Short mmCIF file of C-alpha atoms and ligand atoms in Angstrom, two decimals:
data_model
loop_
_atom_site.label_atom_id
_atom_site.label_comp_id
_atom_site.label_asym_id
_atom_site.label_seq_id
_atom_site.Cartn_x
_atom_site.Cartn_y
_atom_site.Cartn_z
CA UNK A 28 -5.69 -20.51 41.47
CA UNK A 29 -6.70 -17.08 40.29
CA UNK A 30 -6.58 -16.18 36.61
CA UNK A 31 -3.88 -13.55 36.17
CA UNK A 32 -4.88 -10.63 33.94
CA UNK A 33 -2.56 -7.93 35.19
CA UNK A 34 0.40 -8.26 32.80
CA UNK A 35 0.89 -4.49 32.67
CA UNK A 36 1.75 -4.57 36.39
CA UNK A 37 4.20 -7.43 36.02
CA UNK A 38 4.43 -10.71 34.16
CA UNK A 39 5.13 -14.30 35.13
CA UNK A 40 8.75 -15.33 34.66
CA UNK A 41 9.00 -17.28 31.40
CA UNK A 42 10.11 -20.91 31.76
CA UNK A 43 13.02 -20.52 29.35
CA UNK A 44 14.13 -17.36 31.17
CA UNK A 45 14.00 -19.10 34.54
CA UNK A 46 16.06 -21.97 33.13
CA UNK A 47 18.75 -19.65 31.76
CA UNK A 48 18.91 -17.81 35.07
CA UNK A 49 19.15 -21.03 37.05
CA UNK A 50 21.87 -22.30 34.73
CA UNK A 51 24.23 -19.51 35.75
CA UNK A 52 23.22 -19.23 39.41
CA UNK A 53 25.85 -20.31 41.88
CA UNK A 54 29.36 -19.52 40.66
CA UNK A 55 30.91 -16.16 41.63
CA UNK A 56 30.05 -13.91 38.69
CA UNK A 57 31.42 -10.40 38.81
CA UNK A 58 31.85 -9.09 35.29
CA UNK A 59 34.61 -6.70 36.42
CA UNK A 60 36.91 -9.49 37.64
CA UNK A 61 39.88 -10.36 35.46
CA UNK A 62 40.03 -14.11 36.20
CA UNK A 63 38.15 -16.79 34.30
CA UNK A 64 34.99 -16.50 36.44
CA UNK A 65 34.93 -12.78 35.75
CA UNK A 66 35.50 -13.29 32.03
CA UNK A 67 32.63 -15.77 31.97
CA UNK A 68 30.40 -13.23 33.71
CA UNK A 69 31.43 -10.58 31.17
CA UNK A 70 30.48 -12.91 28.31
CA UNK A 71 27.00 -13.45 29.82
CA UNK A 72 26.62 -9.71 30.33
CA UNK A 73 27.58 -8.83 26.78
CA UNK A 74 25.44 -11.61 25.29
CA UNK A 75 22.43 -10.20 27.13
CA UNK A 76 23.32 -6.71 25.90
CA UNK A 77 23.44 -8.00 22.33
CA UNK A 78 20.04 -9.71 22.70
CA UNK A 79 18.49 -6.47 23.90
CA UNK A 80 20.17 -4.36 21.24
CA UNK A 81 18.88 -6.74 18.54
CA UNK A 82 15.41 -6.63 20.02
CA UNK A 83 15.10 -2.83 19.94
CA UNK A 84 17.52 -2.18 17.06
CA UNK A 85 20.10 -0.17 18.95
CA UNK A 86 23.87 -0.49 19.11
CA UNK A 87 24.97 -2.52 22.08
CA UNK A 88 27.12 0.33 23.39
CA UNK A 89 23.95 2.44 23.57
CA UNK A 90 22.48 0.16 26.25
CA UNK A 91 22.99 0.91 29.92
CA UNK A 92 21.60 -1.63 32.36
CA UNK A 93 19.64 -0.23 35.31
CA UNK A 94 17.51 -1.53 38.17
CA UNK A 95 14.36 -1.09 36.08
CA UNK A 96 12.22 1.32 34.13
CA UNK A 97 12.00 3.77 37.01
CA UNK A 98 15.75 4.22 37.25
CA UNK A 99 16.11 4.41 33.47
CA UNK A 100 13.56 7.23 33.30
CA UNK A 101 15.00 9.03 36.33
CA UNK A 102 18.53 8.84 34.96
CA UNK A 103 17.52 10.95 31.98
CA UNK A 104 14.84 13.20 33.41
CA UNK A 105 17.00 14.39 36.32
CA UNK A 106 19.60 15.83 33.97
CA UNK A 107 17.32 18.38 32.34
CA UNK A 108 16.12 21.71 33.70
CA UNK A 109 13.07 22.53 31.57
CA UNK A 110 11.13 19.31 30.92
CA UNK A 111 7.99 19.23 28.81
CA UNK A 112 6.17 15.96 29.39
CA UNK A 113 2.82 14.50 28.44
CA UNK A 114 0.11 14.77 31.06
CA UNK A 115 -0.31 10.99 31.14
CA UNK A 116 3.29 9.98 31.90
CA UNK A 117 4.05 7.32 34.49
CA UNK A 118 5.02 8.58 37.95
CA UNK A 119 8.60 7.47 37.20
CA UNK A 120 8.82 10.33 34.68
CA UNK A 121 6.64 12.87 36.47
CA UNK A 122 8.39 12.54 39.84
CA UNK A 123 11.88 12.82 38.38
CA UNK A 124 11.11 15.85 36.20
CA UNK A 125 12.10 19.22 37.65
CA UNK A 126 9.12 21.63 37.53
CA UNK A 127 7.65 20.02 34.42
CA UNK A 128 5.27 21.64 31.99
CA UNK A 129 2.63 19.36 30.51
CA UNK A 130 1.43 18.56 26.99
CA UNK A 131 -2.34 18.01 26.79
CA UNK A 132 -3.93 14.83 25.52
CA UNK A 133 -7.30 14.47 23.80
CA UNK A 134 -10.25 12.40 25.01
CA UNK A 135 -8.71 9.28 23.47
CA UNK A 136 -5.50 9.80 25.40
CA UNK A 137 -3.44 10.86 22.40
CA UNK A 138 -0.94 13.69 22.78
CA UNK A 139 -2.22 16.83 21.03
CA UNK A 140 0.42 17.57 18.44
CA UNK A 141 -0.65 21.21 18.09
CA UNK A 142 -0.39 21.68 21.87
CA UNK A 143 3.10 20.14 21.77
CA UNK A 144 4.21 22.82 19.33
CA UNK A 145 2.50 25.61 21.28
CA UNK A 146 4.17 24.48 24.53
CA UNK A 147 7.59 24.17 22.90
CA UNK A 148 7.33 27.80 21.76
CA UNK A 149 5.99 28.93 25.13
CA UNK A 150 8.33 27.06 27.50
CA UNK A 151 11.49 26.49 25.45
CA UNK A 152 11.99 22.99 26.93
CA UNK A 153 15.35 21.23 27.00
CA UNK A 154 13.68 17.79 26.96
CA UNK A 155 10.38 16.35 25.75
CA UNK A 156 9.19 13.10 27.26
CA UNK A 157 6.24 11.17 25.86
CA UNK A 158 5.62 7.52 26.67
CA UNK A 159 5.28 5.07 23.78
CA UNK A 160 2.17 3.41 25.21
CA UNK A 161 0.20 4.20 28.32
CA UNK A 162 0.19 1.70 31.18
CA UNK A 163 -3.47 2.28 32.12
CA UNK A 164 -5.22 2.57 28.76
CA UNK A 165 -2.66 1.01 26.41
CA UNK A 166 -3.06 3.96 24.03
CA UNK A 167 -0.08 4.21 21.66
CA UNK A 168 1.36 7.65 20.97
CA UNK A 169 2.34 8.95 17.51
CA UNK A 170 6.03 8.84 18.39
CA UNK A 171 7.17 9.60 14.82
CA UNK A 172 5.17 12.84 14.71
CA UNK A 173 6.36 13.83 18.18
CA UNK A 174 10.00 13.26 17.26
CA UNK A 175 9.54 15.24 14.04
CA UNK A 176 8.30 18.31 15.90
CA UNK A 177 10.93 17.96 18.63
CA UNK A 178 13.67 17.82 15.98
CA UNK A 179 12.24 20.86 14.24
CA UNK A 180 12.91 22.80 17.44
CA UNK A 181 16.12 20.86 18.22
CA UNK A 182 14.80 19.53 21.52
CA UNK A 183 16.04 16.28 23.09
CA UNK A 184 13.31 13.57 23.05
CA UNK A 185 13.00 10.79 25.61
CA UNK A 186 10.45 8.01 25.56
CA UNK A 187 9.27 5.64 28.27
CA UNK A 188 8.73 2.42 26.33
CA UNK A 189 8.28 0.20 29.39
CA UNK A 190 4.75 -0.88 28.44
CA UNK A 191 5.25 -0.91 24.69
CA UNK A 192 8.21 -3.28 24.73
CA UNK A 193 7.30 -6.77 23.64
CA UNK A 194 3.76 -5.76 22.67
CA UNK A 195 4.49 -3.64 19.60
CA UNK A 196 7.58 -3.09 17.45
CA UNK A 197 10.19 -0.85 19.03
CA UNK A 198 12.93 0.27 16.69
CA UNK A 199 15.23 2.72 18.47
CA UNK A 200 17.34 3.74 15.48
CA UNK A 201 14.37 4.27 13.18
CA UNK A 202 12.44 6.20 15.85
CA UNK A 203 14.84 9.16 15.91
CA UNK A 204 14.52 9.26 19.70
CA UNK A 205 17.44 10.35 21.83
CA UNK A 206 16.67 7.95 24.65
CA UNK A 207 14.37 5.14 25.62
CA UNK A 208 13.54 3.43 28.93
CA UNK A 209 12.64 -0.27 29.07
CA UNK A 210 12.06 -2.85 31.80
CA UNK A 211 12.49 -6.61 32.05
CA UNK A 212 9.55 -7.63 34.20
CA UNK A 213 6.95 -6.48 31.69
CA UNK A 214 8.16 -9.00 29.09
CA UNK A 215 8.55 -12.17 31.13
CA UNK A 216 11.95 -11.39 32.58
CA UNK A 217 12.76 -10.87 36.26
CA UNK A 218 11.91 -7.73 38.25
CA UNK A 219 14.66 -5.29 39.20
CA UNK A 220 16.32 -4.99 35.79
CA UNK A 221 15.85 -2.52 32.99
CA UNK A 222 17.82 -0.42 30.59
CA UNK A 223 18.28 3.08 29.39
CA UNK A 224 19.08 3.27 25.70
CA UNK A 225 20.75 6.46 24.57
CA UNK A 226 21.84 7.65 21.15
CA UNK A 227 24.91 9.30 22.65
CA UNK A 228 25.88 7.59 25.91
CA UNK A 229 28.82 9.94 26.40
CA UNK A 230 26.50 12.84 27.00
CA UNK A 231 25.10 11.43 30.23
CA UNK A 232 25.34 12.54 33.81
CA UNK A 233 25.37 9.33 35.89
CA UNK A 234 23.23 9.35 39.03
CA UNK A 235 24.88 6.33 40.63
CA UNK A 236 28.60 6.82 41.09
CA UNK A 237 31.21 4.34 42.23
CA UNK A 238 33.15 1.58 40.50
CA UNK A 239 32.47 2.81 36.98
CA UNK A 240 30.50 -0.20 35.69
CA UNK A 241 28.44 0.22 32.52
CA UNK A 242 31.29 2.30 31.09
CA UNK A 243 30.94 4.74 33.96
CA UNK A 244 27.27 5.49 33.27
CA UNK A 245 25.83 3.38 36.08
CA UNK A 246 28.08 2.14 38.83
CA UNK A 247 27.49 -0.91 40.99
CA UNK A 248 28.25 -4.57 40.33
CA UNK A 249 25.83 -5.63 37.63
CA UNK A 250 22.78 -7.71 38.54
CA UNK A 251 24.08 -10.39 36.24
CA UNK A 252 21.45 -13.07 36.86
CA UNK A 253 18.69 -10.51 36.32
CA UNK A 254 20.37 -9.14 33.22
CA UNK A 255 20.74 -12.63 31.77
CA UNK A 256 17.02 -13.16 32.39
CA UNK A 257 16.20 -9.86 30.68
CA UNK A 258 18.33 -10.84 27.67
CA UNK A 259 16.67 -14.23 27.53
CA UNK A 260 13.15 -12.74 27.54
CA UNK A 261 14.14 -10.26 24.82
CA UNK A 262 15.61 -13.07 22.67
CA UNK A 263 12.49 -15.18 23.07
CA UNK A 264 10.20 -12.40 21.77
CA UNK A 265 12.66 -11.31 19.07
CA UNK A 266 12.80 -14.82 17.63
CA UNK A 267 9.10 -15.63 17.99
CA UNK A 268 6.54 -12.85 17.95
CA UNK A 269 3.52 -15.05 17.29
CA UNK A 270 2.20 -14.99 20.86
CA UNK A 271 1.18 -11.36 20.63
CA UNK A 272 -1.27 -12.15 17.79
CA UNK A 273 -2.90 -14.72 19.99
CA UNK A 274 -3.11 -12.27 22.90
CA UNK A 275 -4.63 -9.65 20.59
CA UNK A 276 -7.35 -11.97 19.33
CA UNK A 277 -8.29 -13.02 22.89
CA UNK A 278 -8.45 -9.44 24.12
CA UNK A 279 -10.53 -8.39 21.10
CA UNK A 280 -12.92 -11.24 21.73
CA UNK A 281 -13.25 -10.17 25.38
CA UNK A 282 -14.14 -6.62 24.33
CA UNK A 283 -16.59 -7.89 21.75
CA UNK A 284 -18.30 -10.09 24.33
CA UNK A 285 -18.78 -7.34 26.90
CA UNK A 286 -19.90 -4.89 24.21
CA UNK A 287 -22.49 -7.33 22.90
CA UNK A 288 -24.15 -7.42 26.35
CA UNK A 289 -23.40 -3.85 27.43
CA UNK A 290 -23.62 -1.74 24.26
CA UNK A 291 -22.95 1.54 26.11
CA UNK A 292 -19.84 0.32 27.84
CA UNK A 293 -16.95 2.79 27.84
CA UNK A 294 -13.56 1.40 26.84
CA UNK A 295 -10.91 4.11 26.87
CA UNK A 296 -9.00 4.68 23.64
CA UNK A 297 -11.26 2.20 21.91
CA UNK A 298 -10.89 3.67 18.45
CA UNK A 299 -7.25 4.69 18.43
CA UNK A 300 -4.07 2.58 18.27
CA UNK A 301 -3.82 0.63 21.50
CA UNK A 302 -1.67 -2.13 22.98
CA UNK A 303 -3.13 -5.47 21.93
CA UNK A 304 -3.41 -6.75 25.51
CA UNK A 305 -4.91 -3.77 27.36
CA UNK A 306 -8.50 -2.76 28.11
CA UNK A 307 -9.35 0.08 30.47
CA UNK A 308 -13.07 -0.08 31.11
CA UNK A 309 -15.53 2.01 33.12
CA UNK A 310 -18.25 0.67 35.42
CA UNK A 311 -20.49 3.55 36.55
CA UNK A 312 -21.95 2.09 39.73
CA UNK A 313 -18.92 0.66 41.50
CA UNK A 314 -15.59 2.09 42.60
CA UNK A 315 -12.48 0.62 41.03
CA UNK A 316 -11.12 -0.82 44.29
CA UNK A 317 -14.46 -2.58 44.95
CA UNK A 318 -14.41 -3.94 41.37
CA UNK A 319 -10.88 -5.25 41.84
CA UNK A 320 -11.90 -6.97 45.09
CA UNK A 321 -15.06 -8.44 43.55
CA UNK A 322 -12.98 -9.76 40.63
CA UNK A 323 -10.40 -11.16 43.01
CA UNK A 324 -13.04 -12.98 45.06
CA UNK A 325 -14.30 -14.52 41.83
CA UNK A 326 -10.78 -15.63 40.87
CA UNK A 327 -9.60 -12.90 38.49
CA UNK A 328 -6.51 -10.78 39.20
CA UNK A 329 -6.97 -7.40 37.52
CA UNK A 330 -6.14 -3.92 38.71
CA UNK A 331 -7.36 -0.40 38.92
CA UNK A 332 -5.15 1.31 36.37
CA UNK A 333 -4.19 3.82 38.97
CA UNK A 334 -3.06 1.57 41.82
CA UNK A 335 0.01 3.03 43.47
CA UNK A 336 2.89 1.23 45.15
CA UNK A 337 1.08 1.00 48.49
CA UNK A 338 -1.66 -0.96 46.73
CA UNK A 339 -4.11 1.89 47.37
CA UNK A 340 -6.27 2.96 44.45
CA UNK A 341 -5.94 6.63 43.71
CA UNK A 342 -7.89 8.62 41.21
CA UNK A 343 -6.36 8.14 37.75
CA UNK A 344 -4.42 11.19 36.53
CA UNK A 345 -4.46 9.59 33.07
CA UNK A 346 -8.25 9.49 32.80
CA UNK A 347 -8.47 12.97 34.34
CA UNK A 348 -6.08 14.29 31.69
CA UNK A 349 -8.35 12.70 29.07
CA UNK A 350 -11.26 14.74 30.42
CA UNK A 351 -12.82 11.69 32.11
CA UNK A 352 -12.57 12.67 35.76
CA UNK A 353 -16.00 11.04 36.19
CA UNK A 354 -14.38 7.68 35.43
CA UNK A 355 -11.09 8.19 37.18
CA UNK A 356 -11.88 6.02 40.18
CA UNK A 357 -14.41 3.73 38.55
CA UNK A 358 -12.32 2.10 35.86
CA UNK A 359 -10.25 -1.03 35.91
CA UNK A 360 -7.49 -2.32 33.68
CA UNK A 361 -7.51 -5.79 32.21
CA UNK A 362 -4.16 -6.69 30.71
CA UNK A 363 -3.66 -10.19 29.39
CA UNK A 364 -0.58 -12.13 28.39
CA UNK A 365 0.84 -15.32 27.00
CA UNK A 366 -0.44 -17.64 29.73
CA UNK A 367 -4.07 -16.64 29.22
CA UNK A 368 -6.50 -18.81 27.33
CA UNK A 369 -9.72 -18.21 25.45
CA UNK A 370 -11.56 -19.67 28.41
CA UNK A 371 -9.96 -17.15 30.84
CA UNK A 372 -11.21 -14.17 28.87
CA UNK A 373 -14.63 -15.65 28.20
CA UNK A 374 -15.10 -16.36 31.90
CA UNK A 375 -13.96 -12.85 32.76
CA UNK A 376 -16.36 -11.32 30.22
CA UNK A 377 -19.23 -13.30 31.69
CA UNK A 378 -18.44 -12.21 35.25
CA UNK A 379 -17.78 -8.61 34.22
CA UNK A 380 -21.23 -8.35 32.62
CA UNK A 381 -22.85 -10.00 35.65
CA UNK A 382 -21.14 -7.59 38.07
CA UNK A 383 -22.01 -4.59 35.90
CA UNK A 384 -25.69 -5.55 35.76
CA UNK A 385 -25.79 -6.39 39.46
CA UNK A 386 -24.41 -2.98 40.46
CA UNK A 387 -26.68 -1.25 37.96
CA UNK A 388 -29.82 -2.86 39.40
CA UNK A 389 -28.66 -2.14 42.97
CA UNK A 390 -28.32 1.52 42.01
CA UNK A 391 -31.87 1.48 40.57
CA UNK A 392 -33.21 -0.10 43.78
CA UNK A 393 -31.59 2.66 45.85
CA UNK A 394 -33.02 5.37 43.60
CA UNK A 395 -36.53 3.84 43.76
CA UNK A 396 -36.45 3.23 47.54
N1 LIG B 430 6.99 3.30 33.07
C1 LIG B 430 5.82 2.68 32.85
C2 LIG B 430 4.97 3.14 31.71
C3 LIG B 430 5.41 1.62 33.66
O1 LIG B 430 4.24 1.03 33.42
C4 LIG B 430 6.25 1.22 34.73
C5 LIG B 430 5.84 0.13 35.64
O2 LIG B 430 4.68 -0.13 35.83
C6 LIG B 430 7.48 1.89 34.91
C7 LIG B 430 7.82 2.92 34.07
C8 LIG B 430 8.42 1.49 36.00
O3 LIG B 430 9.16 0.35 35.63
P1 LIG B 430 9.87 -0.53 36.76
O4 LIG B 430 8.79 -1.25 37.50
O5 LIG B 430 10.76 -1.47 36.00
O6 LIG B 430 10.66 0.39 37.62
#
């Protein structure tokens, strides 16, 4: 069995989540029905909503369940006409923004606050969207500073917190954000569920119309089993946040190990705040897709940060925006999680170094031939 180190792509379903989902599977559960089955479904739905609102410190009526992070981002971005977004946003934000203008990032992948202000004055945006943490590099944005500037110019601020959730503290009320997108399958819940959290849900323009579920903001019979799983995963992390410290120490150890053998190794965002589980690392003599295959053959599941839905590796727009075009198709992402052990990361470090040295000496042979 391969060692899974691609938690930023998706996570294993937690045992306790699976149990809670199985416990309610079977009976007819439509939360809109008036009879006792329906009322039971409604109770499960609202309990999950409460778990998520506690987890991110929002009011429960500010939470709108969606089919995932993509829909949550699209729901907001499609409303606005003059979006200003960071140049490292996830495709879910980029593709649903109408003619966006972009905020530059520096070589560490941090949004340039001065550029944000310049672009606000230049483009007069009606929304600013900056992700909390980047999916490829893990770099964490200075959300407080971004919100402060946005408020100064009275611009709506949205944040894609899909990768940040469960890995660092997310406090919606304290953040000052107007809206936030989150997703279940990045925290040990099932795929196909997420939420949009909005400070003023009555100011929304729903994109899915029909039966008026989610107080009219998102129609369609709720994916109750998925939502219960999402709530369960949120409750687990809210009540016990110790696992992330363990993940952080393993990931740090991994970086230390590879750096001790490869002192010139390039880890993106190494010296700025970064998600505790994410390492985006450059190997000069091998393309990212070949690295991913080599890792897979050796029993490690990692990814090229820039893999798209077809599974094809495309050049990373995130690394390009950071001024590292040279690394944009030669870097892979290692993202660990709660099922990983010290042994997993030590073994990976050993193989990574071996592969790096092997490709380096091959390159030398070719040059000398
Ligand atoms: N935003 C970010 C930063 C992500 O990493 C992802 C998924 O990888 C998404 C949005 C999309 O979330 P979902 O898969 O729930 O649609």
